[in-house]
Amino acid sequence: MKSELAKVLFPVCDRPMIHFVIDALQAAGVAKTIVVVGHQQEKVRETLKDRENIEFVVQAEQLGTGHAVQVCRENLQSHDGPVIVLAGDSPLLQSTSLKTLLAEFEKTQPALLQGTLHKSDPTGLGRIVRDAEGRFTGIVEEKDATDQQRKITEVNMSTYIFNCSDLLDALGQLKQNNSQAEYYLTDCAALLGAAGRPVEALPVLQDCESLSINNQEELAIVDAKMREMGYASNDA
């Protein structure tokens, strides 16, 4: 983003974007939110000081998405039930999508349920791989995908609901055996599947939820979309 400001604090519709993520979680009935902080953690804490049911966990080293969740293990030890894991820079996250995923999770009780999306142009995104019966078999990143896999339009949107005990088990098995020497949260799906635990993917996310923010141009696009959807007038 070419700025010293932490990404989650960039304003959209005149509010730091992380507020919209927490709004969606709370509207979906989430009782407690754990915010992983690192860069500019004091500013993030200050921004969220008036929000209820927020806990902060410090990620001192940036060792990947899996590591960001690993640092929350102590906070999750006493929890029994679903754990939603998602990015704090997704202000167009919809509470309706989360409610649908939570209802499916409650009904099917998988180890992991992933929220996905069918996207007409899936370029740059990880593809959801299924077998002949339509069952989820894995996520393949575009750089690793075959020509056939690149034709898949169902994509990973980094929206996950884990059974807490399964999440803790998988986090303990993550390895840094990749070119980035990082712990990848996406590896949890393969680890749980290999252990015989049910892993599912449900394509219920909306097009607006696929809008990413990696530069000022994309920030402006998301801001305009949110204003078009009425976020500014609703302040939500």
mmCIF file of C-alpha atoms in Angstrom:
data_model
loop_
_atom_site.group_PDB
_atom_site.id
_atom_site.type_symbol
_atom_site.label_atom_id
_atom_site.label_comp_id
_atom_site.label_asym_id
_atom_site.label_seq_id
_atom_site.Cartn_x
_atom_site.Cartn_y
_atom_site.Cartn_z
ATOM 1 C CA MET A 1 0.000 0.000 0.000
ATOM 2 C CA LYS A 2 3.125 2.207 0.088
ATOM 3 C CA SER A 3 2.264 3.597 3.521
ATOM 4 C CA GLU A 4 3.398 3.183 7.111
ATOM 5 C CA LEU A 5 -0.229 2.755 8.183
ATOM 6 C CA ALA A 6 -1.272 -0.796 9.041
ATOM 7 C CA LYS A 7 -3.446 -2.121 6.214
ATOM 8 C CA VAL A 8 -6.481 -2.838 8.399
ATOM 9 C CA LEU A 9 -6.533 0.824 9.465
ATOM 10 C CA PHE A 10 -6.900 2.251 5.967
ATOM 11 C CA PRO A 11 -10.256 4.057 5.767
ATOM 12 C CA VAL A 12 -13.127 2.953 3.568
ATOM 13 C CA CYS A 13 -16.384 4.870 3.810
ATOM 14 C CA ASP A 14 -14.609 7.073 6.363
ATOM 15 C CA ARG A 15 -13.903 4.256 8.850
ATOM 16 C CA PRO A 16 -10.874 2.008 9.352
ATOM 17 C CA MET A 17 -11.687 -1.095 7.301
ATOM 18 C CA ILE A 18 -11.317 -3.515 10.221
ATOM 19 C CA HIS A 19 -14.494 -2.079 11.770
ATOM 20 C CA PHE A 20 -16.565 -3.469 8.894
ATOM 21 C CA VAL A 21 -15.093 -6.938 9.389
ATOM 22 C CA ILE A 22 -15.955 -6.887 13.092
ATOM 23 C CA ASP A 23 -19.434 -5.533 12.277
ATOM 24 C CA ALA A 24 -20.062 -8.529 10.001
ATOM 25 C CA LEU A 25 -18.772 -11.017 12.572
ATOM 26 C CA GLN A 26 -20.904 -9.579 15.346
ATOM 27 C CA ALA A 27 -23.975 -9.393 13.092
ATOM 28 C CA ALA A 28 -23.464 -13.105 12.377
ATOM 29 C CA GLY A 29 -23.571 -13.841 16.103
ATOM 30 C CA VAL A 30 -19.864 -14.221 16.861
ATOM 31 C CA ALA A 31 -19.408 -13.839 20.615
ATOM 32 C CA LYS A 32 -15.687 -13.051 20.755
ATOM 33 C CA THR A 33 -13.204 -11.717 18.222
ATOM 34 C CA ILE A 34 -9.453 -12.270 18.485
ATOM 35 C CA VAL A 35 -7.458 -9.673 16.573
ATOM 36 C CA VAL A 36 -3.883 -10.634 15.711
ATOM 37 C CA VAL A 37 -1.687 -7.548 15.794
ATOM 38 C CA GLY A 38 1.901 -6.818 14.897
ATOM 39 C CA HIS A 39 2.715 -3.761 12.799
ATOM 40 C CA GLN A 40 1.381 -0.631 14.545
ATOM 41 C CA GLN A 41 -0.365 -2.718 17.166
ATOM 42 C CA GLU A 42 -0.915 0.267 19.473
ATOM 43 C CA LYS A 43 -2.799 2.132 16.748
ATOM 44 C CA VAL A 44 -4.935 -0.943 16.078
ATOM 45 C CA ARG A 45 -5.712 -1.297 19.786
ATOM 46 C CA GLU A 46 -6.567 2.398 20.014
ATOM 47 C CA THR A 47 -8.846 2.165 16.969
ATOM 48 C CA LEU A 48 -10.782 -0.735 18.505
ATOM 49 C CA LYS A 49 -10.746 0.392 22.144
ATOM 50 C CA ASP A 50 -14.501 1.026 22.226
ATOM 51 C CA ARG A 51 -15.474 -2.295 20.622
ATOM 52 C CA GLU A 52 -16.830 -4.994 22.902
ATOM 53 C CA ASN A 53 -15.645 -8.608 23.181
ATOM 54 C CA ILE A 54 -12.304 -8.027 21.465
ATOM 55 C CA GLU A 55 -9.068 -9.750 22.471
ATOM 56 C CA PHE A 56 -5.644 -8.937 21.054
ATOM 57 C CA VAL A 57 -2.820 -11.378 20.383
ATOM 58 C CA VAL A 58 0.629 -10.241 19.274
ATOM 59 C CA GLN A 59 2.350 -11.893 16.321
ATOM 60 C CA ALA A 60 5.921 -10.752 16.944
ATOM 61 C CA GLU A 61 7.315 -12.419 13.821
ATOM 62 C CA GLN A 62 5.539 -12.546 10.474
ATOM 63 C CA LEU A 63 5.843 -16.254 9.709
ATOM 64 C CA GLY A 64 2.743 -16.769 7.596
ATOM 65 C CA THR A 65 -1.014 -17.129 7.845
ATOM 66 C CA GLY A 66 -0.769 -20.356 9.807
ATOM 67 C CA HIS A 67 1.557 -18.725 12.309
ATOM 68 C CA ALA A 68 -0.903 -15.851 12.765
ATOM 69 C CA VAL A 69 -3.443 -18.398 13.999
ATOM 70 C CA GLN A 70 -0.877 -20.427 15.950
ATOM 71 C CA VAL A 71 -0.230 -17.445 18.226
ATOM 72 C CA CYS A 72 -3.922 -17.578 19.229
ATOM 73 C CA ARG A 73 -3.790 -21.147 20.547
ATOM 74 C CA GLU A 74 -3.743 -20.167 24.215
ATOM 75 C CA ASN A 75 -6.859 -18.030 23.712
ATOM 76 C CA LEU A 76 -8.651 -20.950 22.058
ATOM 77 C CA GLN A 77 -7.767 -23.722 24.518
ATOM 78 C CA SER A 78 -11.001 -23.453 26.505
ATOM 79 C CA HIS A 79 -13.255 -22.931 23.477
ATOM 80 C CA ASP A 80 -15.586 -25.698 22.346
ATOM 81 C CA GLY A 81 -17.247 -25.033 19.014
ATOM 82 C CA PRO A 82 -16.648 -23.297 15.698
ATOM 83 C CA VAL A 83 -13.810 -20.851 15.065
ATOM 84 C CA ILE A 84 -14.039 -18.456 12.123
ATOM 85 C CA VAL A 85 -10.688 -17.485 10.626
ATOM 86 C CA LEU A 86 -10.461 -14.672 8.095
ATOM 87 C CA ALA A 87 -8.455 -11.604 7.120
ATOM 88 C CA GLY A 88 -8.908 -8.223 8.740
ATOM 89 C CA ASP A 89 -8.642 -6.417 5.402
ATOM 90 C CA SER A 90 -11.937 -7.721 4.001
ATOM 91 C CA PRO A 91 -14.404 -4.871 4.641
ATOM 92 C CA LEU A 92 -16.969 -6.289 2.192
ATOM 93 C CA LEU A 93 -17.339 -9.464 4.221
ATOM 94 C CA GLN A 94 -21.086 -10.148 4.419
ATOM 95 C CA SER A 95 -22.775 -11.285 7.619
ATOM 96 C CA THR A 96 -25.307 -13.185 5.485
ATOM 97 C CA SER A 97 -22.492 -15.304 4.037
ATOM 98 C CA LEU A 98 -21.154 -16.028 7.514
ATOM 99 C CA LYS A 99 -24.618 -16.995 8.755
ATOM 100 C CA THR A 100 -25.039 -19.415 5.846
ATOM 101 C CA LEU A 101 -21.646 -20.977 6.547
ATOM 102 C CA LEU A 102 -22.329 -21.247 10.274
ATOM 103 C CA ALA A 103 -25.696 -22.910 9.615
ATOM 104 C CA GLU A 104 -24.040 -25.433 7.283
ATOM 105 C CA PHE A 105 -21.290 -26.046 9.826
ATOM 106 C CA GLU A 106 -23.856 -26.686 12.559
ATOM 107 C CA LYS A 107 -25.724 -29.112 10.298
ATOM 108 C CA THR A 108 -22.769 -31.107 8.957
ATOM 109 C CA GLN A 109 -20.187 -30.734 11.774
ATOM 110 C CA PRO A 110 -17.033 -30.901 9.608
ATOM 111 C CA ALA A 111 -13.505 -30.355 10.868
ATOM 112 C CA LEU A 112 -13.248 -27.461 8.416
ATOM 113 C CA LEU A 113 -15.748 -25.631 6.232
ATOM 114 C CA GLN A 114 -14.368 -23.181 3.692
ATOM 115 C CA GLY A 115 -16.353 -20.363 2.161
ATOM 116 C CA THR A 116 -15.663 -20.218 -1.574
ATOM 117 C CA LEU A 117 -16.840 -18.359 -4.656
ATOM 118 C CA HIS A 118 -17.360 -19.116 -8.336
ATOM 119 C CA LYS A 119 -15.537 -16.312 -10.152
ATOM 120 C CA SER A 120 -15.700 -15.779 -13.906
ATOM 121 C CA ASP A 121 -12.081 -14.606 -13.904
ATOM 122 C CA PRO A 122 -10.240 -16.601 -11.227
ATOM 123 C CA THR A 123 -6.783 -15.351 -12.254
ATOM 124 C CA GLY A 124 -4.341 -15.190 -9.368
ATOM 125 C CA LEU A 125 -6.512 -17.093 -6.907
ATOM 126 C CA GLY A 126 -6.185 -20.565 -5.421
ATOM 127 C CA ARG A 127 -8.540 -23.088 -7.043
ATOM 128 C CA ILE A 128 -10.837 -25.472 -5.169
ATOM 129 C CA VAL A 129 -10.253 -29.015 -6.418
ATOM 130 C CA ARG A 130 -13.060 -31.579 -6.208
ATOM 131 C CA ASP A 131 -13.324 -35.241 -7.184
ATOM 132 C CA ALA A 132 -15.770 -36.761 -9.683
ATOM 133 C CA GLU A 133 -18.481 -36.839 -7.000
ATOM 134 C CA GLY A 134 -17.984 -33.160 -6.204
ATOM 135 C CA ARG A 135 -16.237 -33.731 -2.886
ATOM 136 C CA PHE A 136 -13.529 -31.285 -1.850
ATOM 137 C CA THR A 137 -10.036 -32.709 -2.275
ATOM 138 C CA GLY A 138 -7.758 -29.698 -1.911
ATOM 139 C CA ILE A 139 -6.659 -26.180 -2.766
ATOM 140 C CA VAL A 140 -4.105 -25.586 -5.503
ATOM 141 C CA GLU A 141 -2.421 -22.210 -5.882
ATOM 142 C CA GLU A 142 -2.416 -20.827 -9.408
ATOM 143 C CA LYS A 143 1.372 -21.020 -9.745
ATOM 144 C CA ASP A 144 1.186 -24.751 -8.960
ATOM 145 C CA ALA A 145 -1.961 -25.517 -10.983
ATOM 146 C CA THR A 146 -2.091 -27.584 -14.158
ATOM 147 C CA ASP A 147 -3.681 -26.126 -17.271
ATOM 148 C CA GLN A 148 -6.826 -28.117 -16.490
ATOM 149 C CA GLN A 149 -6.947 -26.919 -12.889
ATOM 150 C CA ARG A 150 -6.599 -23.315 -14.007
ATOM 151 C CA LYS A 151 -9.949 -23.687 -15.766
ATOM 152 C CA ILE A 152 -11.619 -24.196 -12.369
ATOM 153 C CA THR A 153 -13.725 -21.168 -11.436
ATOM 154 C CA GLU A 154 -14.342 -22.027 -7.763
ATOM 155 C CA VAL A 155 -11.752 -20.157 -5.724
ATOM 156 C CA ASN A 156 -10.439 -20.004 -2.185
ATOM 157 C CA MET A 157 -11.394 -16.767 -0.423
ATOM 158 C CA SER A 158 -9.523 -17.326 2.870
ATOM 159 C CA THR A 159 -12.766 -17.650 4.815
ATOM 160 C CA TYR A 160 -12.697 -20.657 7.124
ATOM 161 C CA ILE A 161 -14.777 -22.186 9.897
ATOM 162 C CA PHE A 162 -12.920 -24.803 11.933
ATOM 163 C CA ASN A 163 -13.981 -27.117 14.691
ATOM 164 C CA CYS A 164 -11.760 -25.739 17.446
ATOM 165 C CA SER A 165 -10.144 -29.011 18.520
ATOM 166 C CA ASP A 166 -9.415 -29.945 14.895
ATOM 167 C CA LEU A 167 -7.911 -26.513 14.297
ATOM 168 C CA LEU A 168 -5.601 -26.866 17.297
ATOM 169 C CA ASP A 169 -4.525 -30.331 16.131
ATOM 170 C CA ALA A 170 -3.747 -29.096 12.618
ATOM 171 C CA LEU A 171 -1.887 -26.008 13.827
ATOM 172 C CA GLY A 172 0.455 -28.251 15.780
ATOM 173 C CA GLN A 173 1.361 -30.130 12.601
ATOM 174 C CA LEU A 174 2.125 -27.199 10.308
ATOM 175 C CA LYS A 175 5.597 -27.169 8.769
ATOM 176 C CA GLN A 176 7.680 -24.472 7.085
ATOM 177 C CA ASN A 177 8.549 -26.721 4.150
ATOM 178 C CA ASN A 178 7.862 -24.209 1.392
ATOM 179 C CA SER A 179 9.819 -21.618 -0.555
ATOM 180 C CA GLN A 180 8.738 -18.844 1.814
ATOM 181 C CA ALA A 181 9.656 -20.816 4.967
ATOM 182 C CA GLU A 182 6.246 -19.866 6.363
ATOM 183 C CA TYR A 183 3.410 -21.689 8.082
ATOM 184 C CA TYR A 184 0.470 -21.784 5.653
ATOM 185 C CA LEU A 185 -3.053 -21.934 7.060
ATOM 186 C CA THR A 186 -4.195 -23.572 3.813
ATOM 187 C CA ASP A 187 -2.113 -26.641 4.752
ATOM 188 C CA CYS A 188 -4.641 -27.361 7.518
ATOM 189 C CA ALA A 189 -7.144 -28.645 4.955
ATOM 190 C CA ALA A 190 -4.737 -31.307 3.674
ATOM 191 C CA LEU A 191 -3.618 -32.264 7.189
ATOM 192 C CA LEU A 192 -7.183 -32.741 8.394
ATOM 193 C CA GLY A 193 -8.159 -34.637 5.255
ATOM 194 C CA ALA A 194 -5.168 -36.956 5.635
ATOM 195 C CA ALA A 195 -6.285 -37.659 9.196
ATOM 196 C CA GLY A 196 -9.692 -38.755 7.923
ATOM 197 C CA ARG A 197 -11.495 -35.682 9.222
ATOM 198 C CA PRO A 198 -14.244 -34.178 7.037
ATOM 199 C CA VAL A 199 -13.234 -31.055 5.120
ATOM 200 C CA GLU A 200 -15.848 -29.232 3.040
ATOM 201 C CA ALA A 201 -16.095 -26.174 0.795
ATOM 202 C CA LEU A 202 -19.303 -24.247 0.161
ATOM 203 C CA PRO A 203 -19.527 -21.677 -2.691
ATOM 204 C CA VAL A 204 -21.751 -19.141 -0.943
ATOM 205 C CA LEU A 205 -19.620 -16.004 -0.944
ATOM 206 C CA GLN A 206 -20.744 -13.035 -3.014
ATOM 207 C CA ASP A 207 -18.850 -11.284 -5.811
ATOM 208 C CA CYS A 208 -18.300 -8.188 -3.690
ATOM 209 C CA GLU A 209 -16.460 -10.300 -1.109
ATOM 210 C CA SER A 210 -13.787 -11.151 -3.668
ATOM 211 C CA LEU A 211 -12.613 -7.556 -4.001
ATOM 212 C CA SER A 212 -9.091 -7.363 -2.595
ATOM 213 C CA ILE A 213 -7.181 -4.335 -1.352
ATOM 214 C CA ASN A 214 -3.486 -4.341 -2.200
ATOM 215 C CA ASN A 215 -2.961 -0.802 -3.478
ATOM 216 C CA GLN A 216 -4.552 2.639 -3.485
ATOM 217 C CA GLU A 217 -6.444 1.950 -6.731
ATOM 218 C CA GLU A 218 -8.096 -1.158 -5.269
ATOM 219 C CA LEU A 219 -8.830 0.761 -2.070
ATOM 220 C CA ALA A 220 -10.691 3.366 -4.130
ATOM 221 C CA ILE A 221 -12.634 0.638 -5.973
ATOM 222 C CA VAL A 222 -13.727 -0.967 -2.693
ATOM 223 C CA ASP A 223 -14.639 2.414 -1.203
ATOM 224 C CA ALA A 224 -16.805 3.224 -4.231
ATOM 225 C CA LYS A 225 -18.460 -0.212 -4.129
ATOM 226 C CA MET A 226 -19.252 0.121 -0.437
ATOM 227 C CA ARG A 227 -20.770 3.562 -0.944
ATOM 228 C CA GLU A 228 -22.826 2.148 -3.818
ATOM 229 C CA MET A 229 -24.051 -0.598 -1.466
ATOM 230 C CA GLY A 230 -25.080 1.949 1.167
ATOM 231 C CA TYR A 231 -22.363 1.383 3.751
ATOM 232 C CA ALA A 232 -21.614 5.096 4.168
ATOM 233 C CA SER A 233 -25.231 6.057 4.820
ATOM 234 C CA ASN A 234 -25.738 3.116 7.195
ATOM 235 C CA ASP A 235 -22.373 3.581 8.943
ATOM 236 C CA ALA A 236 -22.143 -0.216 9.000
#
